[in-house]
Short mmCIF file of C-alpha atoms in Angstrom, two decimals:
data_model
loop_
_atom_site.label_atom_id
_atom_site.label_comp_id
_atom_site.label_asym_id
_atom_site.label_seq_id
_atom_site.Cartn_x
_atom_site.Cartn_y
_atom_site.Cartn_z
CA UNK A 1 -59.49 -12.67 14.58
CA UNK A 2 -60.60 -10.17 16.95
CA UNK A 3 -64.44 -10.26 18.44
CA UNK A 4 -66.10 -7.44 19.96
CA UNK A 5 -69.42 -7.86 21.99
CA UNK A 6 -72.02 -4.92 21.97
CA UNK A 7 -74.77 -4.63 24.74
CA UNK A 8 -77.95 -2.93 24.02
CA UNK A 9 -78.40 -0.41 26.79
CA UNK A 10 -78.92 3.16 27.94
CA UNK A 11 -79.43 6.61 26.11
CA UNK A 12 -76.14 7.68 24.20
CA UNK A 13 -75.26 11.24 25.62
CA UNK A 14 -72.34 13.62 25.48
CA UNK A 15 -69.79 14.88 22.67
CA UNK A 16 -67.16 13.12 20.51
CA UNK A 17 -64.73 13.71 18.51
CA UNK A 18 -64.37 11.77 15.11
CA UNK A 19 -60.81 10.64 13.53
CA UNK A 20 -59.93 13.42 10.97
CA UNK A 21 -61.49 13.59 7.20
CA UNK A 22 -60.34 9.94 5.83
CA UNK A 23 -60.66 10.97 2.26
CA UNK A 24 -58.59 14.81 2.62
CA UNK A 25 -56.15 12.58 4.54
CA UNK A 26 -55.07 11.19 1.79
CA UNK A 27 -54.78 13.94 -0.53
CA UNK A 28 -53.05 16.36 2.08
CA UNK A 29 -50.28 14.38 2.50
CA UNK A 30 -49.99 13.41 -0.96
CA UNK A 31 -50.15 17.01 -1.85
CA UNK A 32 -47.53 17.81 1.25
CA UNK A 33 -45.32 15.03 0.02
CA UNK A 34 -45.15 17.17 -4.03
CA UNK A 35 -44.61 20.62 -2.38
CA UNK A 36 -41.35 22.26 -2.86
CA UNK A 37 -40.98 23.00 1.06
CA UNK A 38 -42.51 22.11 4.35
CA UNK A 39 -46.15 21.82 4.90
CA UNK A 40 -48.27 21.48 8.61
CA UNK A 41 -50.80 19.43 8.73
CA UNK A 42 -53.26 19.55 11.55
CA UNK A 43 -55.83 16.76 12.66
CA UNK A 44 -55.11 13.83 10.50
CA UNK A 45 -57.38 10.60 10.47
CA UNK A 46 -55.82 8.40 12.93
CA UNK A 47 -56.80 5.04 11.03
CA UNK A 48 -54.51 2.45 9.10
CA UNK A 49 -55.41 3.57 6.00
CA UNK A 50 -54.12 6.95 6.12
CA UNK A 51 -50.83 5.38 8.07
CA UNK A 52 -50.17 3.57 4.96
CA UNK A 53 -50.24 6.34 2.57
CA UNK A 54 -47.79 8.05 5.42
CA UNK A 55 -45.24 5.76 5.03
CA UNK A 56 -45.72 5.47 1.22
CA UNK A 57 -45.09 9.69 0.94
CA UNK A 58 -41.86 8.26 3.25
CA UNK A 59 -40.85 5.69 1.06
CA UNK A 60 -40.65 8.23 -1.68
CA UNK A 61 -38.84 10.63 0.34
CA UNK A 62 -40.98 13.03 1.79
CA UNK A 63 -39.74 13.67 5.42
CA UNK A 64 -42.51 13.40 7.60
CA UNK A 65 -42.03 14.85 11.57
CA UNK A 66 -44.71 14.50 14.62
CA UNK A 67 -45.17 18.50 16.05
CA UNK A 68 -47.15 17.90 19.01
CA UNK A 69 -50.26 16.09 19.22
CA UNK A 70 -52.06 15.12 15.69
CA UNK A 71 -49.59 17.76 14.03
CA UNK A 72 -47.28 16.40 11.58
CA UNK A 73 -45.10 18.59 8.99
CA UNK A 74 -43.96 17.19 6.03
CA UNK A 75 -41.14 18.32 3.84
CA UNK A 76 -41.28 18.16 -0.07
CA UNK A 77 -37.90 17.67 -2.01
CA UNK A 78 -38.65 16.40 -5.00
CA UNK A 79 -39.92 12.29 -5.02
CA UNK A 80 -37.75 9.70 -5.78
CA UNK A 81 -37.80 5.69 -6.54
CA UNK A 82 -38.59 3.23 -3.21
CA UNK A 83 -36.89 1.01 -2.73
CA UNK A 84 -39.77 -1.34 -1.74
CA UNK A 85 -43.02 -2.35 -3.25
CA UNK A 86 -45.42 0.38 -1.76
CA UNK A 87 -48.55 -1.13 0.70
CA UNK A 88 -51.40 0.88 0.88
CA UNK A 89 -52.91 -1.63 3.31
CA UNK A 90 -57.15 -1.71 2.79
CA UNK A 91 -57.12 1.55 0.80
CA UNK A 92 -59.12 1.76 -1.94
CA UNK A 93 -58.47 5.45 -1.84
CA UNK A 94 -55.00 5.10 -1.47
CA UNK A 95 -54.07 2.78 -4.41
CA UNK A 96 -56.24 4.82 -6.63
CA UNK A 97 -54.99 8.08 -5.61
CA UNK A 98 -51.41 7.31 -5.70
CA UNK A 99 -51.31 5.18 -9.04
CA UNK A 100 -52.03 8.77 -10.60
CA UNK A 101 -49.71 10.71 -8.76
CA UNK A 102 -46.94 7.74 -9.78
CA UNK A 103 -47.68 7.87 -13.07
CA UNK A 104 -46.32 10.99 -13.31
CA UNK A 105 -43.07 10.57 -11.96
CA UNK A 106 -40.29 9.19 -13.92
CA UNK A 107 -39.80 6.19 -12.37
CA UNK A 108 -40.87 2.45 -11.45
CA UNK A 109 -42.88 1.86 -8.32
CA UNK A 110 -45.33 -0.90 -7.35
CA UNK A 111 -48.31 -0.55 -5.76
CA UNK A 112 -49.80 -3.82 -3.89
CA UNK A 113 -52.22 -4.06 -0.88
CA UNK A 114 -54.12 -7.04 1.26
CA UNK A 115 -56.26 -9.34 -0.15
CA UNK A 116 -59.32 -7.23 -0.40
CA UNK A 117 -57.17 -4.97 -2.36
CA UNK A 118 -55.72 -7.71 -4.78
CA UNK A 119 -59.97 -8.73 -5.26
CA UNK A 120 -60.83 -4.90 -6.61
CA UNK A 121 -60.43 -3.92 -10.20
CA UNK A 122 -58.76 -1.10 -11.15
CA UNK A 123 -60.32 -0.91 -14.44
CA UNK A 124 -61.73 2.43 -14.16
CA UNK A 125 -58.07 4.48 -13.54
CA UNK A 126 -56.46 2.33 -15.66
CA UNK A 127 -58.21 3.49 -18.90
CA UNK A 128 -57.69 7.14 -18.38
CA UNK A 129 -54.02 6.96 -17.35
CA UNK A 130 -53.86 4.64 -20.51
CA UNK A 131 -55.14 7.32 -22.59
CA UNK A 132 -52.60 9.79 -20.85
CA UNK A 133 -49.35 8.02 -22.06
CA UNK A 134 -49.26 5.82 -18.44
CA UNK A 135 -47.36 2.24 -18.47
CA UNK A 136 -49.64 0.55 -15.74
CA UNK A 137 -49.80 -3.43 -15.39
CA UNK A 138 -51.55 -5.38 -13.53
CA UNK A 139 -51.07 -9.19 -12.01
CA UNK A 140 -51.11 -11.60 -14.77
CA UNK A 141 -52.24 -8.90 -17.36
CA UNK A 142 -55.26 -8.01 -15.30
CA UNK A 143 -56.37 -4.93 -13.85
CA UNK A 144 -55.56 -6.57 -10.13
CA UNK A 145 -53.18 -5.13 -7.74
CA UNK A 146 -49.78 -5.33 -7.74
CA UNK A 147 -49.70 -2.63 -10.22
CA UNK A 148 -46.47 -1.53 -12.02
CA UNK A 149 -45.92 2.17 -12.91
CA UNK A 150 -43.25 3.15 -15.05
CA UNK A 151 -44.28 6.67 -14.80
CA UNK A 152 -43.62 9.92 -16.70
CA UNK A 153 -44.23 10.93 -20.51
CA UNK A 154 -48.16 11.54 -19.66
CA UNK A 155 -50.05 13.91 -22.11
CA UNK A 156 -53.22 15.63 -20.87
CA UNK A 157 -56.58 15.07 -21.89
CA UNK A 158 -60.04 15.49 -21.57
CA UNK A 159 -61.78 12.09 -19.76
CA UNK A 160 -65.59 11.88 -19.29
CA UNK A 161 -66.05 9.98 -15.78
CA UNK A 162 -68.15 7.53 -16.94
CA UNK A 163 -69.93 7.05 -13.21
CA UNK A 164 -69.18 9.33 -10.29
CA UNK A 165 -66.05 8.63 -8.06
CA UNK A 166 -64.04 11.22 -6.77
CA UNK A 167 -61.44 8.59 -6.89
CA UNK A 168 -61.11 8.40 -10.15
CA UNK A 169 -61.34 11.75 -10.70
CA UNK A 170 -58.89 12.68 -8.17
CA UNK A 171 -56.47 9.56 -9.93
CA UNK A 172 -56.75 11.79 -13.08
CA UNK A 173 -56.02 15.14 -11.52
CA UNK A 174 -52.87 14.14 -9.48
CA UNK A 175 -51.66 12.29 -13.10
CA UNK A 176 -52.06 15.89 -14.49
CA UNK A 177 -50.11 17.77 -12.64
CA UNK A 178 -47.43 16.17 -14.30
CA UNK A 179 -48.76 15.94 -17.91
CA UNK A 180 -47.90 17.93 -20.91
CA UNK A 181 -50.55 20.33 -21.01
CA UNK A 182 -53.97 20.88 -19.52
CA UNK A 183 -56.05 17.89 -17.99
CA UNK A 184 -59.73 18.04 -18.04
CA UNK A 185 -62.21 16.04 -16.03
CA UNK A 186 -65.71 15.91 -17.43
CA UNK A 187 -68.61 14.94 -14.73
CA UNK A 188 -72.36 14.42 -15.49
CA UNK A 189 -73.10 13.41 -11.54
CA UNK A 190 -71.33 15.36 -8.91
CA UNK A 191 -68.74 13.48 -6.75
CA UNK A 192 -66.86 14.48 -3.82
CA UNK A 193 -64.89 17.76 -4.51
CA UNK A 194 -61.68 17.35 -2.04
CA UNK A 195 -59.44 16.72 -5.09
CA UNK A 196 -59.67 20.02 -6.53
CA UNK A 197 -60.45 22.06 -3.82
CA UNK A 198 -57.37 20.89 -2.04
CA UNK A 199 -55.10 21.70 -5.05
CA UNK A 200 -56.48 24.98 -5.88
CA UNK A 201 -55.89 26.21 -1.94
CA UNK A 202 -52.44 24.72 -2.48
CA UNK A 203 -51.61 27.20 -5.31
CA UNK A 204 -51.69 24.53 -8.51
CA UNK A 205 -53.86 26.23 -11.46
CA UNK A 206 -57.08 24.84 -11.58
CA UNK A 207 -60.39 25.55 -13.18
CA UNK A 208 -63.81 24.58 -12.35
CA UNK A 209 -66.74 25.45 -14.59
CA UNK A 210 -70.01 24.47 -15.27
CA UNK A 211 -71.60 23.37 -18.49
CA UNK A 212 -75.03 22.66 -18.62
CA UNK A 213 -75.70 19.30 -17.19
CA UNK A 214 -71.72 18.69 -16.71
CA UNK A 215 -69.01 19.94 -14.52
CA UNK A 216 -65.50 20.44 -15.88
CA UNK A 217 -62.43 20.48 -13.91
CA UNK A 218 -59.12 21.23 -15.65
CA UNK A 219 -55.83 21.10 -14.18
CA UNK A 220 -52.66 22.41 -15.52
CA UNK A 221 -49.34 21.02 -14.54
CA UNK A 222 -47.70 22.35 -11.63
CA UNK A 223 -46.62 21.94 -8.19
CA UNK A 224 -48.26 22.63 -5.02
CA UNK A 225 -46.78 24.97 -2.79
CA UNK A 226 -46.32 24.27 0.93
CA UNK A 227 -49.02 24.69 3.16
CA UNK A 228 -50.77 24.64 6.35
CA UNK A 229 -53.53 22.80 6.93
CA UNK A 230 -56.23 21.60 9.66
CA UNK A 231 -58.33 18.40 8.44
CA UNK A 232 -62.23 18.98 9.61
CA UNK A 233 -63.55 15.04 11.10
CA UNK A 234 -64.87 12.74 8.67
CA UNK A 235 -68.68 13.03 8.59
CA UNK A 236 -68.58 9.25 7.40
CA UNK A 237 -67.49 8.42 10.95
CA UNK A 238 -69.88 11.10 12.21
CA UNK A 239 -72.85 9.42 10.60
CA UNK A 240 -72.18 6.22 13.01
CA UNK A 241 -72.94 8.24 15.83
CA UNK A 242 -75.80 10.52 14.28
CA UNK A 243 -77.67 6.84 13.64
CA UNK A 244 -77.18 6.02 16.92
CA UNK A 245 -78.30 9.03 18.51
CA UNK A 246 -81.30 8.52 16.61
CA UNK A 247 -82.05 4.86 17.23
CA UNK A 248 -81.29 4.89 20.55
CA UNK A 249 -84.12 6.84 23.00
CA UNK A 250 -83.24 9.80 25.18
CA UNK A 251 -79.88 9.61 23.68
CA UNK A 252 -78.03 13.58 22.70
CA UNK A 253 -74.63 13.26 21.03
CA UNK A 254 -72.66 15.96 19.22
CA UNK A 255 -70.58 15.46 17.00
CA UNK A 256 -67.29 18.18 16.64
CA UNK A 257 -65.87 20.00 14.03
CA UNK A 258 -67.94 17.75 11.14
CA UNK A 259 -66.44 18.91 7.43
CA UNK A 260 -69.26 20.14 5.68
CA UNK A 261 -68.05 20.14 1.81
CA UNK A 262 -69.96 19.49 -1.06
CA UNK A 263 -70.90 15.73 -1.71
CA UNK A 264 -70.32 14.80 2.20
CA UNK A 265 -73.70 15.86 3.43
CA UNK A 266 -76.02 13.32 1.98
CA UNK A 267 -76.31 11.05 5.18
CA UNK A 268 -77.24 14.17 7.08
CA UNK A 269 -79.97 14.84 4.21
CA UNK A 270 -81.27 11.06 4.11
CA UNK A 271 -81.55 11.48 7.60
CA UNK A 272 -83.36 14.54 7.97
CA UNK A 273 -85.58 13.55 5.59
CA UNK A 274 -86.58 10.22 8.01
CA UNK A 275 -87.44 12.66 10.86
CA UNK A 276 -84.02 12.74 12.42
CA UNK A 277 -83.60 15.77 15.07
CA UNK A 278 -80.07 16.74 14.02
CA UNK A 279 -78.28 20.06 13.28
CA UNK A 280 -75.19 20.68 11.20
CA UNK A 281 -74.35 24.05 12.75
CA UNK A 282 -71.68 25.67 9.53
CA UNK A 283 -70.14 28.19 11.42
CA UNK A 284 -68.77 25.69 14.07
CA UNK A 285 -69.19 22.13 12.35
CA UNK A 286 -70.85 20.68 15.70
CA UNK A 287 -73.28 17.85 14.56
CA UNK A 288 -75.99 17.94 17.03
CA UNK A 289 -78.54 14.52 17.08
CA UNK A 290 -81.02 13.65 19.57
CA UNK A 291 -83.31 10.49 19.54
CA UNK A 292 -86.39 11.26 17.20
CA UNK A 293 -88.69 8.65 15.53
CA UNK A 294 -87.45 7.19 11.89
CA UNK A 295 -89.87 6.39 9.24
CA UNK A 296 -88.55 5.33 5.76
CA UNK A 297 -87.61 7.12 2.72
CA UNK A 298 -86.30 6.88 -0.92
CA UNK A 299 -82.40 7.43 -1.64
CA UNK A 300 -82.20 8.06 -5.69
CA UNK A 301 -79.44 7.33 -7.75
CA UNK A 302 -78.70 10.94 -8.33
CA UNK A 303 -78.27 10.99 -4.15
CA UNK A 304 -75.68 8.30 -4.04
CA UNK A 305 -71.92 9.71 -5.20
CA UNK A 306 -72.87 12.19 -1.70
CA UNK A 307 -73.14 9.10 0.84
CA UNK A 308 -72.19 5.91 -0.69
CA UNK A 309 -69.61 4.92 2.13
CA UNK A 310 -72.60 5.76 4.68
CA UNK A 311 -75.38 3.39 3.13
CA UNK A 312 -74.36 0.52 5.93
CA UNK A 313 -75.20 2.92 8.70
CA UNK A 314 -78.28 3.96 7.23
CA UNK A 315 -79.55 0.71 6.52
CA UNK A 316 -79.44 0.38 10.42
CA UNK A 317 -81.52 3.79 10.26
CA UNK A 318 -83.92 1.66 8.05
CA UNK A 319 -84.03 -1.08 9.63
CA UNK A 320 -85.32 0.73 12.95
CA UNK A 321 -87.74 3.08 11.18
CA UNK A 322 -91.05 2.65 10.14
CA UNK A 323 -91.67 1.71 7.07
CA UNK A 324 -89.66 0.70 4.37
CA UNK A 325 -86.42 2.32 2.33
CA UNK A 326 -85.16 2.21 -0.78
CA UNK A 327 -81.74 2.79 -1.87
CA UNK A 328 -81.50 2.84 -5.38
CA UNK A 329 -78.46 2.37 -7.89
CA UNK A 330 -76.14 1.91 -5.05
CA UNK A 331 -74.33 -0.93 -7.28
CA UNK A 332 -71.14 0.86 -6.97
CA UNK A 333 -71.18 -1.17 -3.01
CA UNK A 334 -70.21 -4.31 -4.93
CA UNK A 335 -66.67 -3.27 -5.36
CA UNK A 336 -66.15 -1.80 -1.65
CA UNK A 337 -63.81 -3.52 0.92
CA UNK A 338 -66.06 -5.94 0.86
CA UNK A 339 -69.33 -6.47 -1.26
CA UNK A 340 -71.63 -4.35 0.78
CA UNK A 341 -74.74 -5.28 -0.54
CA UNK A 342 -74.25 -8.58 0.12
CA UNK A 343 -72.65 -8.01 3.58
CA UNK A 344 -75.20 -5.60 5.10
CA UNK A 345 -78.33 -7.88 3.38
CA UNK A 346 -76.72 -10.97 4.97
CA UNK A 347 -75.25 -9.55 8.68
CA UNK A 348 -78.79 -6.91 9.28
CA UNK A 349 -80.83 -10.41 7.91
CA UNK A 350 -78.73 -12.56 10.66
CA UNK A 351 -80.21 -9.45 13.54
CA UNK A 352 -83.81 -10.07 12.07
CA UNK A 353 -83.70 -7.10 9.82
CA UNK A 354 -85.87 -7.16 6.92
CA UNK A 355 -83.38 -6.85 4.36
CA UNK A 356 -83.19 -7.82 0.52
CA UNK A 357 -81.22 -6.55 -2.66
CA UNK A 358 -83.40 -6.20 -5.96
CA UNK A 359 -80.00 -5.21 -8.99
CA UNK A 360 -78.83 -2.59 -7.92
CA UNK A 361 -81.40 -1.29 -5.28
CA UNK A 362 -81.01 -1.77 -1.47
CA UNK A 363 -84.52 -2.19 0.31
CA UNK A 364 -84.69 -2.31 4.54
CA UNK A 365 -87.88 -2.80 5.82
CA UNK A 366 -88.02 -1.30 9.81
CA UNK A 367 -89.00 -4.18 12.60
CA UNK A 368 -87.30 -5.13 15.61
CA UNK A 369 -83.35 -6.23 15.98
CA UNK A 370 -82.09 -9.27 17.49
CA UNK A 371 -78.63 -10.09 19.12
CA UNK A 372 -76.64 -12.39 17.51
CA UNK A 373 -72.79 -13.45 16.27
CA UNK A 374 -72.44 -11.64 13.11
CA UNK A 375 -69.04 -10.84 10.95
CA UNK A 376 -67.22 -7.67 9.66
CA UNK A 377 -65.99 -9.40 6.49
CA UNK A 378 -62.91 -7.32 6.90
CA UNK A 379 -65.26 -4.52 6.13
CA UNK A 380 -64.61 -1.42 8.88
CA UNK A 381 -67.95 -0.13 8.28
CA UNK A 382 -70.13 -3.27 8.20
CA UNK A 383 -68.18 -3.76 11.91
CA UNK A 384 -69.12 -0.59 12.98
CA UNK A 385 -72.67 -0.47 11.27
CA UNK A 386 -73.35 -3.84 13.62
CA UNK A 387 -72.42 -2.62 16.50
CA UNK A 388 -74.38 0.59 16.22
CA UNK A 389 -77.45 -2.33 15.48
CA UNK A 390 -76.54 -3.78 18.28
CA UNK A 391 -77.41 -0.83 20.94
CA UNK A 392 -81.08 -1.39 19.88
CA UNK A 393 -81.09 -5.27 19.48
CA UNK A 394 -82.92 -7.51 21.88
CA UNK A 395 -79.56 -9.27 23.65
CA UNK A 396 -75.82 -8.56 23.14
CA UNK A 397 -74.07 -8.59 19.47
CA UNK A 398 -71.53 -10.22 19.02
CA UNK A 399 -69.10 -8.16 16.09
CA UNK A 400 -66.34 -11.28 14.53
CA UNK A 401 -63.51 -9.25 12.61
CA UNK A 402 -63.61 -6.49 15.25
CA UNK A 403 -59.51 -5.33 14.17
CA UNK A 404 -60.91 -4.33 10.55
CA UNK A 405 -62.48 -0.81 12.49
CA UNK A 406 -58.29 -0.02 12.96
CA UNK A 407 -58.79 0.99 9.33
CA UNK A 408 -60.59 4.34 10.09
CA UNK A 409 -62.10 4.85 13.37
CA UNK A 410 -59.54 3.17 16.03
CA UNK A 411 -60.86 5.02 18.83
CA UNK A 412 -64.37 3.78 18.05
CA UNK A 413 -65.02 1.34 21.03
CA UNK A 414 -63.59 4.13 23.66
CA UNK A 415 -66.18 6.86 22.13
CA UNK A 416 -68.97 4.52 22.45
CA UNK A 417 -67.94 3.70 26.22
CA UNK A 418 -67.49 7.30 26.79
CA UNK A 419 -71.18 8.17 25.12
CA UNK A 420 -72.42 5.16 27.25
CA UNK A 421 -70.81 6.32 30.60
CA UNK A 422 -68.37 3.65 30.90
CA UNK A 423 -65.38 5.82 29.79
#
């Protein structure tokens, strides 16, 4: 197990660019991997995760090329049986994703992962594919990965998310495409949108409309056609480095080329609302933070589907501002790569932080940070979320489980050299 040791030090200052949208990865290439044709994809996350659902697109016969740097085109030509039991690695995204777009496909495939991934339910995609006609088993009976699909036969239907996760959501939508007729998701909380925004640019026939209170999303069956596409950097990576622009004095970083879609902004809005001295600038996606004075704030429930995978890092913003945060009805942590509430209450406690966890409701009270030995979990963001503690701490940090940041941000410890002057 890997270690990495972080040194509190000077102002962070210069630009970086983040690995490519995580979340689109995924859905690109699984859209690429349908297409009748050959797609281009430009600027795809660099991280394990995305790797694995490259070689699972491969496994199903989707030819996939390298066209220079960080260009890849991928041929559709129809998907067929593996021959293998399918890895997606740490991917929560990826096994959820992919069970749907398997289900569809008239054929058995199995989709297993590591041991975090054997430890989180898939009860949530399991009941709507259930309800579509899907076969899907889990070990022993249970909703635990490996899962068995024997796909095809799926009829559509109209599924109420009962909480927000564009996972699920997106699950349902790639399941529809094969379905017999229309496919409807029904949302009372807004979740990411990549899922149908990616498929209606891709040519499948898709509806969004809103209802009152709800958003509906309907999906007919089809196939994508082939495309070409550039994926925008993940603004969950970004948000490591807006934090630590802001926690850090005299430090400027900016951030390239940040996608800016609905439901991804939220960090940038917490923030903001601390007295961060940032600017998303649309026309460019250039994330510009400078080092500005924190005090503490209130993240509602209603706030949550928009920067869940960022709470870590902004728990570090917490725990360096004044005052004291909330973060309410973040629950949904429990059941990330590792249980987040738990890991960023226990690793942020072990630097001196002022943490605790009241049900469902995160509260950081600001104070000073001290340098310690503290421990990923296998968690890529409670790694990262340390070390960025660690540039304010009172003596060096000491990150155990360093290899889980591979996941998503490999590049990570060169950008923070680079921002430091070292690179």
């Amino acid at each position: 197990m890997s270690t990495q040791v972080v040194e509190p030090g000077g102002p962070l200052v210069g630009r970086v660019q983040v690995p490519g949208d995580k979340s689109i990865s995924h859905r690109v290439l699984m859209l690429a991997g349908l297409a009748d044709g050959t797609s281009t994809i430009r600027g795809l996350s660099d991280g394990d995760d995305v790797a694995c659902t490259r070689r699972i697109m491969e496994a199903l016969g989707a030819t996939v090329t390298e066209d220079g740097p960080c260009t890849l085109r991928v041929g559709g030509r129809g998907l067929e049986p593996a021959n293998r039991t399918l890895d997606v690695g740490n991917s929560g995204t990826g096994i959820r994703l992919l069970a749907g777009l398997l289900a569809g496909l008239p054929f058995r495939s199995v989709l297993d992962g590591d041991a975090s991934i054997r430890h989180r339910p898939m009860d949530r995609i399991l009941e709507p594919l259930a309800l579509m006609g899907a076969k899907v088993s889990g070990r022993d009976g249970s909703s635990l990965a490996p899962l068995t699909i024997d796909g095809g036969g799926l009829r559509g239907i109209e599924y109420r998310l009962p909480v927000a996760s564009a996972q699920v959501k997106g699950c349902v939508l790639f399941a529809g495409l094969s379905a017999d007729g229309p496919t409807t998701i029904v949302e009372d909380r807004p979740s990411r949108t990549h899922t149908e925004e990616l498929m209606a640019a891709t040519g499948i026939p898709l509806v969004r409309e809103t209802d009152g209170p709800l958003e509906r999303v309907t999906v007919k069956p089809g196939c994508p056609a082939p495309f070409d596409h550039e994926v925008a950097g993940d603004p969950s990576q970004a948000a490591f480095w807006a934090v630590a622009a802001s926690i850090v004095p005299g430090s400027e970083v900016v951030v390239g080329n940040v996608y800016s879609g609905p439901a991804r902004s939220g960090f940038i809005d917490v923030l903001a609302r601390m007295g961060a001295d940032l600017v998303h600038d649309p026309a460019t996606g250039d994330l510009t933070v400078r080092h500005a004075g924190l005090t503490g704030t209130v993240v509602t429930p209603d706030e949550v589907p928009g920067l869940v995978d960022e709470v870590p890092i902004l728990a570090v913003a917490a725990a360096c501002a004044e005052g004291e945060t909330e973060f309410e009805g973040v629950g949904e942590l429990r059941i990330k790569e590792s249980d987040r509430l738990a890991t960023v209450e226990s690793e942020l406690g072990r630097m001196g932080a002022d943490v605790r966890v009241d049900g469902d409701t995160l509260v950081v009270r600001g104070g000073s940070l001290r340098g310690t030995r503290v421990d990923s979990h296998h968690d890529h963001r409670i790694a990262m979320s340390c070390a960025v503690a660690g540039l304010v701490a009172d003596g060096p940090t000491t990150v155990r489980g360093w290899e889980a940041v591979a996941t998503s941000y490999p590049g990570f410890e060169a950008h923070l050299d680079a921002l430091q002057g070292r690179g």
